[in-house]
Coordinates of C-alpha atoms in Angstrom, one line a residue:
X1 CA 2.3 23.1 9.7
X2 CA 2.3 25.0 5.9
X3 CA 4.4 23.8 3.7
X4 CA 8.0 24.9 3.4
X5 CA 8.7 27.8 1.2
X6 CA 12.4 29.1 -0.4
X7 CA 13.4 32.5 -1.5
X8 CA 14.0 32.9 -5.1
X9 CA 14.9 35.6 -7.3
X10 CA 13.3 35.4 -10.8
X11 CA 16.0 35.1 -14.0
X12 CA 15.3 37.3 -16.5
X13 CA 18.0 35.8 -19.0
X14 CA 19.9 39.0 -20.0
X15 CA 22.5 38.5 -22.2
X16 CA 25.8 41.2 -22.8
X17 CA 28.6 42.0 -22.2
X18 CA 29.6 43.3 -18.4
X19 CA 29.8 47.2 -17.2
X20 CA 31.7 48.7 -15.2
X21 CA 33.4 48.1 -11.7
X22 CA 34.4 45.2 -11.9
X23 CA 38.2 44.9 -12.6
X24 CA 39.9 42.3 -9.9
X25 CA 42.7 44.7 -9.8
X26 CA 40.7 46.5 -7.5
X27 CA 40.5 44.4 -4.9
X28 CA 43.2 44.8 -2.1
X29 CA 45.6 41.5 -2.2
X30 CA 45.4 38.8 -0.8
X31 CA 46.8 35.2 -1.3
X32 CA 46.5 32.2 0.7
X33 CA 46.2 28.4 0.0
X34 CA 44.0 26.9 3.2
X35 CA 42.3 23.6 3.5
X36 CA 39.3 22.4 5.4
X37 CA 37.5 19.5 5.9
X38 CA 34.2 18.9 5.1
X39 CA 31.4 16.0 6.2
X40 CA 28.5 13.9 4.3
X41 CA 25.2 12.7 6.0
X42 CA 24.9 9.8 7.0
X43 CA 21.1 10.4 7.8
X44 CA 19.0 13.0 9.7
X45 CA 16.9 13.9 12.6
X46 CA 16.1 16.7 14.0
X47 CA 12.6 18.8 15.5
X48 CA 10.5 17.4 12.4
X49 CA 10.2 16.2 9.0
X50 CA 7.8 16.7 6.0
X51 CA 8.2 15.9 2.6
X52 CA 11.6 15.3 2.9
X53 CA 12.4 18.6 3.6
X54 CA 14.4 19.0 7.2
X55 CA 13.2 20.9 10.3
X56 CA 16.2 20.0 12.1
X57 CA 19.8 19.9 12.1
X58 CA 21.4 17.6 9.4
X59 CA 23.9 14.8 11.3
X60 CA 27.0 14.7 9.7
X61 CA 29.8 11.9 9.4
X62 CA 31.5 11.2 6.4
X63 CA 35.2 13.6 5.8
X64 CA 36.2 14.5 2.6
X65 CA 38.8 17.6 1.9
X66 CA 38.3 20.7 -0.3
X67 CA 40.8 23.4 -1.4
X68 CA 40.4 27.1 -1.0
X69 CA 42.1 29.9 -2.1
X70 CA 41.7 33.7 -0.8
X71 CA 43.3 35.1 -3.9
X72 CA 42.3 38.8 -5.3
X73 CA 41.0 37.4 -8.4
X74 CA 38.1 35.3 -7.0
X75 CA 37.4 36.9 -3.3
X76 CA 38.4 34.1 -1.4
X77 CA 36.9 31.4 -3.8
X78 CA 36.6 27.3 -2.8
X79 CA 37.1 25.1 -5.6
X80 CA 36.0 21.7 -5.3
X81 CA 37.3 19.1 -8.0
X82 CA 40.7 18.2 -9.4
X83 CA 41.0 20.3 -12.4
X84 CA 40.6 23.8 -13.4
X85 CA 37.8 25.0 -15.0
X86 CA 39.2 27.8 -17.9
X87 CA 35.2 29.9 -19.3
X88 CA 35.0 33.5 -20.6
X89 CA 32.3 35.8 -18.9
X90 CA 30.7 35.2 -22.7
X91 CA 30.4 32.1 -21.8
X92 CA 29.2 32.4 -18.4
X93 CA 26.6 34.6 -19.8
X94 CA 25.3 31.7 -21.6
X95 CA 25.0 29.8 -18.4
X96 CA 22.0 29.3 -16.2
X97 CA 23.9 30.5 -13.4
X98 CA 22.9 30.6 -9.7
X99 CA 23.7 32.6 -6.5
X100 CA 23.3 31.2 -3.3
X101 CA 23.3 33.3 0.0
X102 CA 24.5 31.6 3.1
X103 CA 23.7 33.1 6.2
X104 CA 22.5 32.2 10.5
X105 CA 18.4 32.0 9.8
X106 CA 16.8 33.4 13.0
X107 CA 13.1 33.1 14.5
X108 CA 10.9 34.9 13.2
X109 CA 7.9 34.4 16.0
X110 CA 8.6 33.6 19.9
X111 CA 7.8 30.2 19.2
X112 CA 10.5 29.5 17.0
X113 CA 12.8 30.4 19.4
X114 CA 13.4 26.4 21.8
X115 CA 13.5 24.9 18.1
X116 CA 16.0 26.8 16.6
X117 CA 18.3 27.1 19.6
X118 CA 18.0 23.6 19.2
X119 CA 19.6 23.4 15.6
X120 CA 21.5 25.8 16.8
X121 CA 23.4 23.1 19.5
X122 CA 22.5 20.4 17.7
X123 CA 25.2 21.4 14.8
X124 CA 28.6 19.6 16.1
X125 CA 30.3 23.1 14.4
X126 CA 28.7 24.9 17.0
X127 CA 29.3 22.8 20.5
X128 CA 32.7 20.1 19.7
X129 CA 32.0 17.1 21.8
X130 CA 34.8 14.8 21.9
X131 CA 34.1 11.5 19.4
X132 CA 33.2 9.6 22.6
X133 CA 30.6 11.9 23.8
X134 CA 29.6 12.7 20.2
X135 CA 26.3 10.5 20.8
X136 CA 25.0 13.1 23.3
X137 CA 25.3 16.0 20.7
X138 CA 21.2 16.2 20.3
X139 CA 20.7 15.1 23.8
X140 CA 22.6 17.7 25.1
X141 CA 21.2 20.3 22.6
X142 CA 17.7 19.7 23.7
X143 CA 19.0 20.5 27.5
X144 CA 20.6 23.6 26.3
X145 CA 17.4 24.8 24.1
X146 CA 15.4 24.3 26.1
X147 CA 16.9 25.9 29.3
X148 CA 18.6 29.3 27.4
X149 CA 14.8 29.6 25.7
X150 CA 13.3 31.5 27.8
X151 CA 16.0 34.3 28.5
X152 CA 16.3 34.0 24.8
X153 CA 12.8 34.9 24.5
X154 CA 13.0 38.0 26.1
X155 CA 15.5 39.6 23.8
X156 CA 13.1 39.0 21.0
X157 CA 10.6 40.3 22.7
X158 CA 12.7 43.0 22.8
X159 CA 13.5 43.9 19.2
X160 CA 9.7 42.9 18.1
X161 CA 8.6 39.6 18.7
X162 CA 11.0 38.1 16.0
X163 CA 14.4 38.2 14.5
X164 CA 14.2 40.5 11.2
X165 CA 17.2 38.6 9.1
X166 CA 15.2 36.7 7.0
X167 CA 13.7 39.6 5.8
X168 CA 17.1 41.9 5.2
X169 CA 18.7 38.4 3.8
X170 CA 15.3 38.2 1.3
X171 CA 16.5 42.3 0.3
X172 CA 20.0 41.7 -0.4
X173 CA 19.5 39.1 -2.8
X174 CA 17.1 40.9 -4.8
X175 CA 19.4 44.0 -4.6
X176 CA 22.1 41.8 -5.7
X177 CA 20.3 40.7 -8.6
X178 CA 19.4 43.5 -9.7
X179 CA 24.0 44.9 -9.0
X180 CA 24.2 41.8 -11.5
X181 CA 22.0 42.9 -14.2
X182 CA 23.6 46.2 -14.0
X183 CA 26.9 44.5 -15.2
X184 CA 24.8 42.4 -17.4
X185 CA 24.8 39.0 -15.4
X186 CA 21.8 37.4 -15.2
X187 CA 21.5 35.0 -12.2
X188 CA 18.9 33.1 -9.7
X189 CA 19.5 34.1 -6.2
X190 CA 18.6 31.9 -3.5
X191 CA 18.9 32.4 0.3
X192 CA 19.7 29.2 2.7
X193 CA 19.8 29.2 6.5
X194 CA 21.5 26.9 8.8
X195 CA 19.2 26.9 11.4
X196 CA 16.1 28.3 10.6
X197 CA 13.8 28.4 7.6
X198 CA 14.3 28.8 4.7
X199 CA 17.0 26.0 5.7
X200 CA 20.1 25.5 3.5
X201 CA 18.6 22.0 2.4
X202 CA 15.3 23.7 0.4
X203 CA 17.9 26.0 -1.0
X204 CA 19.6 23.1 -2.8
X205 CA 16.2 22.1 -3.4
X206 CA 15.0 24.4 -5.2
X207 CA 18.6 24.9 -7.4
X208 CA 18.2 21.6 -8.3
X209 CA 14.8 21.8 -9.4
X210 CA 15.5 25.0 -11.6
X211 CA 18.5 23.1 -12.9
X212 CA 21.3 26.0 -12.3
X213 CA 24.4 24.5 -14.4
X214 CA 26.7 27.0 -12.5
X215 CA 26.6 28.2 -8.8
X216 CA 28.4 31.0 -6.8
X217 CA 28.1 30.1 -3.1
X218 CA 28.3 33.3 -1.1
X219 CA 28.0 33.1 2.5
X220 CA 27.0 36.5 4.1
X221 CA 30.2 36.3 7.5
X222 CA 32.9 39.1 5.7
X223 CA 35.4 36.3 7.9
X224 CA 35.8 33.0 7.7
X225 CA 35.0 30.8 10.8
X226 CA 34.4 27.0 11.2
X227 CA 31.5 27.8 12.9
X228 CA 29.6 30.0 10.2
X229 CA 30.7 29.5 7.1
X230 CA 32.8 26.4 7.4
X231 CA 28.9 24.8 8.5
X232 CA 27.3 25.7 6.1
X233 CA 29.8 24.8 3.2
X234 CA 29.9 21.6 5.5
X235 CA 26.0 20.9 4.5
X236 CA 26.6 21.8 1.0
X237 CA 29.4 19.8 0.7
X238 CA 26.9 16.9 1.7
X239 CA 23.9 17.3 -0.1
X240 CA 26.5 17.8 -3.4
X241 CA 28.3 15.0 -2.8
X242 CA 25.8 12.8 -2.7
X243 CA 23.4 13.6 -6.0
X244 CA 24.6 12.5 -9.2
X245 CA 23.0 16.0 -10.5
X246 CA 24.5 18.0 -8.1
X247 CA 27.5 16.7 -8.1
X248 CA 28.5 17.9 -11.7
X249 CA 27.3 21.4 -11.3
X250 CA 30.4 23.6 -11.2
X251 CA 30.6 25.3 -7.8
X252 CA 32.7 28.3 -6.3
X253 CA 32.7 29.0 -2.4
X254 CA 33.7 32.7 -1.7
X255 CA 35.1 31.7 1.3
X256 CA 36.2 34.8 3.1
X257 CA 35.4 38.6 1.6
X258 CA 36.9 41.1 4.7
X259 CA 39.7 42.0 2.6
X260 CA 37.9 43.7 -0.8
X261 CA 37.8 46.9 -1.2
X262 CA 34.2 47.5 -1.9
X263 CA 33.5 46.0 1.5
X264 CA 36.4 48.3 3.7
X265 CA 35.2 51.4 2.1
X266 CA 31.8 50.8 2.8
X267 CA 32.3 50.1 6.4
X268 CA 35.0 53.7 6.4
X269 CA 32.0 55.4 4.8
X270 CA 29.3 54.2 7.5
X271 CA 32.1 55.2 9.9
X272 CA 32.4 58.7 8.9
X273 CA 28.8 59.6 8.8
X274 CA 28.3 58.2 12.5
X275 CA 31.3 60.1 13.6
X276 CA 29.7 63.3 12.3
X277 CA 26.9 63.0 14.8
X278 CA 28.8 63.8 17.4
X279 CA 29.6 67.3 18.9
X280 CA 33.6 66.0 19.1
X281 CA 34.3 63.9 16.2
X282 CA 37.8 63.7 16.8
X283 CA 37.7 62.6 20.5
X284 CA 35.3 59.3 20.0
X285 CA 36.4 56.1 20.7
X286 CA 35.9 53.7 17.7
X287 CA 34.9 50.5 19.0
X288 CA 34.8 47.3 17.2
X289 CA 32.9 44.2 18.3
X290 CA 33.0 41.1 16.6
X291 CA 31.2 38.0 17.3
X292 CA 33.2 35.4 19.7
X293 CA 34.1 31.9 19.5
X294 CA 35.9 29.5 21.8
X295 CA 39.5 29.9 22.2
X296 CA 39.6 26.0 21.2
X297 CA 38.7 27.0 17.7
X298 CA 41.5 29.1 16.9
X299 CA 44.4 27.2 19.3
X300 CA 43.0 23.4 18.7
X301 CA 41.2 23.2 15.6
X302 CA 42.9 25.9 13.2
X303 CA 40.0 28.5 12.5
X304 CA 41.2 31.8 10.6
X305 CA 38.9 33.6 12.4
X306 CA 41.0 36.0 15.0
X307 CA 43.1 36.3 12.3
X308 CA 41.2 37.5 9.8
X309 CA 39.3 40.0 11.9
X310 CA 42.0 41.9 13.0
X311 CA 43.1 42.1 9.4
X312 CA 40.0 43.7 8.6
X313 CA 40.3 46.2 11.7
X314 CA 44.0 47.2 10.4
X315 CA 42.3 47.8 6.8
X316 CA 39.1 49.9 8.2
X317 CA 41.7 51.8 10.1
X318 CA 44.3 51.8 7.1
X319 CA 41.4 53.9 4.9
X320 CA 40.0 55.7 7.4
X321 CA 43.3 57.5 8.0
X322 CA 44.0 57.7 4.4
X323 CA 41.1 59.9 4.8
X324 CA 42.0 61.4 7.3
X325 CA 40.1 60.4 10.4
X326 CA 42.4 59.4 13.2
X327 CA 40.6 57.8 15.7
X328 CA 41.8 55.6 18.5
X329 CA 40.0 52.3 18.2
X330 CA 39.9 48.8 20.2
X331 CA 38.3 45.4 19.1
X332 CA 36.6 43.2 21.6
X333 CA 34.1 40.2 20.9
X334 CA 30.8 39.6 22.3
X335 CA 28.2 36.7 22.5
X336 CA 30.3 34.5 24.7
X337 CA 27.6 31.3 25.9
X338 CA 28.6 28.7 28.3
X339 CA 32.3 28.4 30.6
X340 CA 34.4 27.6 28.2
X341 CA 37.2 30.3 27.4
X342 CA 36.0 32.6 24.4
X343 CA 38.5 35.1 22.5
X344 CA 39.1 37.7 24.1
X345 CA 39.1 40.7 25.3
X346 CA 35.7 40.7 26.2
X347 CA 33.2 43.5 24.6
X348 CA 31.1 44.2 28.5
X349 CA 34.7 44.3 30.5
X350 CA 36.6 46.7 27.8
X351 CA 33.3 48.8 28.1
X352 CA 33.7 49.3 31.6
X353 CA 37.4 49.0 31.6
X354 CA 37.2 52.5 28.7
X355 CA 35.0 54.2 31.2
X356 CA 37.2 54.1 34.1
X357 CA 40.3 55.5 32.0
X358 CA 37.7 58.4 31.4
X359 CA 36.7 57.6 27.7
X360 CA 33.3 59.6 27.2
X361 CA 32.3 59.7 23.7
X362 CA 32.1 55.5 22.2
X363 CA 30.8 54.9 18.5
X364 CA 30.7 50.6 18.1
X365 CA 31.1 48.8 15.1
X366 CA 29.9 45.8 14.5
X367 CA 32.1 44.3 12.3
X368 CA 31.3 40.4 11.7
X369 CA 27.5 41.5 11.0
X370 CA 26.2 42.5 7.2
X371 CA 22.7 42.8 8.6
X372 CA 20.9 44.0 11.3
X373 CA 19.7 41.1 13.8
X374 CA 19.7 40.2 17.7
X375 CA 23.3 40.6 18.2
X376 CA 23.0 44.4 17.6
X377 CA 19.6 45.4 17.9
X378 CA 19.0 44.1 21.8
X379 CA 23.0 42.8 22.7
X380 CA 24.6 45.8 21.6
X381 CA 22.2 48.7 21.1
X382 CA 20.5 47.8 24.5
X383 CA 22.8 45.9 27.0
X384 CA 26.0 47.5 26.5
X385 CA 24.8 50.6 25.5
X386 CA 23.2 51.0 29.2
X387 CA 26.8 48.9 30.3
X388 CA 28.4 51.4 28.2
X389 CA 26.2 54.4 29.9
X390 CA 26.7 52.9 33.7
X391 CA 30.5 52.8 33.3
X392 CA 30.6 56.5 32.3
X393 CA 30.5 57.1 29.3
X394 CA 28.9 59.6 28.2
X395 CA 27.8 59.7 24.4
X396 CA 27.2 56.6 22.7
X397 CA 26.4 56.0 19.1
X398 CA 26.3 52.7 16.9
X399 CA 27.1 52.5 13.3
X400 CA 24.5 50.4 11.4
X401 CA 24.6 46.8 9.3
X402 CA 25.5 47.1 5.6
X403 CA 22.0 46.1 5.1
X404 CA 21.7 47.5 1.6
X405 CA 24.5 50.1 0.9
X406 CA 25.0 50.5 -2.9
X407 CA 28.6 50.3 -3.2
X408 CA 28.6 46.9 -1.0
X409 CA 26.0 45.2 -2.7
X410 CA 27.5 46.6 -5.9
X411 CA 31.0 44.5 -4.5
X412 CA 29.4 41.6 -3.7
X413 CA 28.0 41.4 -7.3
X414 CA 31.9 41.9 -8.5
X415 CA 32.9 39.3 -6.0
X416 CA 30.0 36.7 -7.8
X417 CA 31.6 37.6 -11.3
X418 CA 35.3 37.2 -10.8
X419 CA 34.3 34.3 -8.6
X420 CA 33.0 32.2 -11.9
X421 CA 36.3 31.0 -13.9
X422 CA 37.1 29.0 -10.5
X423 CA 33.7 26.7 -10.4
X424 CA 34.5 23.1 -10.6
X425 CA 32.1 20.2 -10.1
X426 CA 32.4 18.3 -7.0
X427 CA 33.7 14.7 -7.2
X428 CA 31.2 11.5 -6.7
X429 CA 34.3 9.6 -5.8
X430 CA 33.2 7.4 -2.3
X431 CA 33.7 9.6 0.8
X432 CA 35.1 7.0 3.8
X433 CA 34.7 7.9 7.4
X434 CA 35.3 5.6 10.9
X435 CA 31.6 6.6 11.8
X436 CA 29.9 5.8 8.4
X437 CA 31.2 2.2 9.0
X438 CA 29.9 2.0 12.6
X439 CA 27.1 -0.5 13.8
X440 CA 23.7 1.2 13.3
X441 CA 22.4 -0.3 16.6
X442 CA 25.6 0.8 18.3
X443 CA 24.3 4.4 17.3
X444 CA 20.4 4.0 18.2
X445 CA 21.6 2.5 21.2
X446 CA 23.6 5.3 22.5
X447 CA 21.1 7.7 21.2
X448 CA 18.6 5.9 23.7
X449 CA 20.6 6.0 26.8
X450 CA 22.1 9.9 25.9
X451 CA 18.2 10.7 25.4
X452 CA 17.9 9.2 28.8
X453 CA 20.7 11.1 30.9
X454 CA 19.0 14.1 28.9
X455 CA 15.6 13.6 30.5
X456 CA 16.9 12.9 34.2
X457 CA 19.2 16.4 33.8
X458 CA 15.9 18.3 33.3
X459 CA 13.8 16.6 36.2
X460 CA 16.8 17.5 38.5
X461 CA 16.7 20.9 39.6
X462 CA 20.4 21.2 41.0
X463 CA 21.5 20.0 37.9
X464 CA 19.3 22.5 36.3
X465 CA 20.3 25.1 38.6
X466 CA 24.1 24.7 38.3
X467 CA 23.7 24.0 34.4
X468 CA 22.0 27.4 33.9
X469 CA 24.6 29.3 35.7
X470 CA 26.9 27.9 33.6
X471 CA 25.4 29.5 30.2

């Protein structure tokens, strides 16, 4: 297998002062004081390793809480630390200063496609086993992976072969670079995945290495969910915690970024031009669909999520009538896996349930996605537009992924600026956890036997049978 390889942006050291578009006051309000907790490795294992670097899904253990705060000022910013840190953008320029984009990683051949659905349901964010069944996590991952692979494959297939987001992740950070330079900010911009290369891990790696004294994490999900970006900062909060470098480089999380302006206009523009291509502009239905997760999030385990997307909706649909387009809308979420009860209502059912009350012209949104990938290439522009199409309606359009629009990227790069003055270092203070204290054998043992159940679930083909109905 090649060596692993990590996505940086050059620095070109550019000193001066900043431009334009960048004045907080801007930014539509928003203040809120959230916690979350976050977990240190205790070790890892996953589909390989080489050189250190991970091919797998990184086990976590230890707990350890951070403070985040969604004010105006800082987008949404995550602070780690017990004291503010008070630097002038003078001073920041001085800085070598580092951007990290956080974002889903997808395969980018057929073959890549078992193994990441493996990370994928190997990361405890993602499927929440109860503690005592916490042993069959990667077990139970395996089953999943490798069962959900082939249908999996054939929306790939689909769309090329290959999920394009690495490629569209690789873009926006070089256009962001280059949004930063224009305000005279001169930064290193790094992408890291979750599940898929280039993983999170070689991100680090590689910020280390270029000895970045300052980093702005920005993960690429407009809202904040346990599952996306509470992961993610999960495996940074690890990897940090643990390196006596690391752990004094000042570091601010833009947690959650639905509510800036830059963004909601962007999206209202994208709107507007789709709108136009139809015959009827006024009569379309605008239809926003988010991505789902488990009702158990939200009620059991506190995540913003449902929330914060229909706060962005109300916002869209708060500018867009300021400008005068007064479309009826609906949100519903899509991507539902397994029988567990998802957020609803469902994006297929309110499809058909529009066309029976005789909507015929639909324009979807989809909102919790910055960049183009399987979601809405093959879920949305091919399944539910033919869903869409059997239920009767009539005239269908889709409004892209951000991708690269100017005045976004352009946001984003404000967001990275006014996020500096919160960066604190994270703490080396001891983490403590229950399951860092547990009996090493006690694990491997239970590994061996969930490893075990694993392997007589996939020889038994009711088992299989009733388990693949079931996702």
């Amino acid at each position: 297998m090649d060596a692993i390889t990590t996505r940086v942006v050059p620095n070109p050291n550019l000193p001066g002062p900043r431009l334009r578009n960048s004045n907080p006051k801007s930014i539509l309000q928003k203040k809120s004081v959230v916690s979350i907790s976050c977990s240190s490795a205790e070790g890892s294992q996953g589909v390989g390793k080489r050189n250190g670097l991970l091919y797998g899904p990184v086990q976590k253990s230890k707990s350890r809480e951070i403070v985040c705060s969604a004010g105006a000022g800082a987008g949404g910013a995550c602070v780690y630390g017990d004291h503010a840190v008070e630097e002038s953008h003078a001073h920041a320029a001085e800085e070598k200063l580092g951007v990290l984009l956080l974002n889903l990683g997808g395969p980018e051949k057929l073959q890549d496609v078992q193994p990441f659905l493996y990370n994928l349901f190997a990361d405890p964010d993602i499927i929440r086993l109860p503690r005592l069944f916490r042993f069959l996590q990667r077990p139970l991952a395996q089953l999943i992976s490798v069962l959900r692979a082939p249908k999996s494959k054939e929306g790939y297939a689909a769309i090329g072969g290959g999920s394009p987001l690495r490629r569209i992740t690789d873009e926006q950070a070089e256009a962001l670079k280059m949004a930063l330079e224009e305000k005279k900010m001169s930064a290193n911009v790094y992408v890291g995945m979750r599940y898929w290369f280039p993983f999170t891990e070689e991100a680090v790696h590689q910020i280390k290495k270029d000895k970045i004294t300052k980093l702005v994490v920005l993960p690429l999900y407009p809202q904040y969910s346990i599952s996306t970006s509470g992961s993610s900062i999960r495996v940074l909060q690890d990897i940090f915690s643990k390196d006596s470098y690391l752990s004094r480089v000042p570091v601010s999380i833009i947690k959650s970024w639905y509510q800036r302006r830059g963004y909601i206009e962007s999206m209202a523009n994208l709107i507007e031009q789709e709108l136009q291509s139809f015959s009827n502009p006024e009569e379309v239905m605008i239809f926003f669909s988010a991505h789902g997760v488990p009702v158990s999030y939200v009620e059991d385990a506190g995540d913003p999520y449902r929330d914060q997307m229909e706060d962005c909706i109300r916002l869209i649909m708060q500018e867009l009538k300021a400008r005068g387009t007064l479309n009826e809308h609906t949100l519903a979420y899509q991507s539902r896996v397994g029988p567990v009860q998802w957020l609803k209502p469902y994006t297929d059912e309110v499809l058909v349930e529009l066309g029976k009350k005789g909507v015929k012209s639909l324009l979807a949104v989809p909102v919790s996605f910055v960049s183009e990938h399987i979601e809405t290439l093959e879920e949305i522009d091919m399944e539910y537009r033919e869903l869409a199409l059997e239920s009767g309606i009539e005239n269908w359009g889709r409004v892209p992924a951000l991708g690269l629009s100017p005045p976004f990227i352009s946001d984003l790069a404000d967001a990275v600026i006014e996020a500096l003055p919160a960066a604190q270092a994270i703490s080396t203070a001891e983490i403590t956890s229950e399951e860092a204290n547990a009996d090493p054998m006690s694990f491997i043992i239970k590994m061996f036997f969930g490893s075990i159940l694993a392997f007589f679930l996939l020889l038994s083909p009711k088992l299989v049978s009733s388990f693949r109905n079931l996702l």
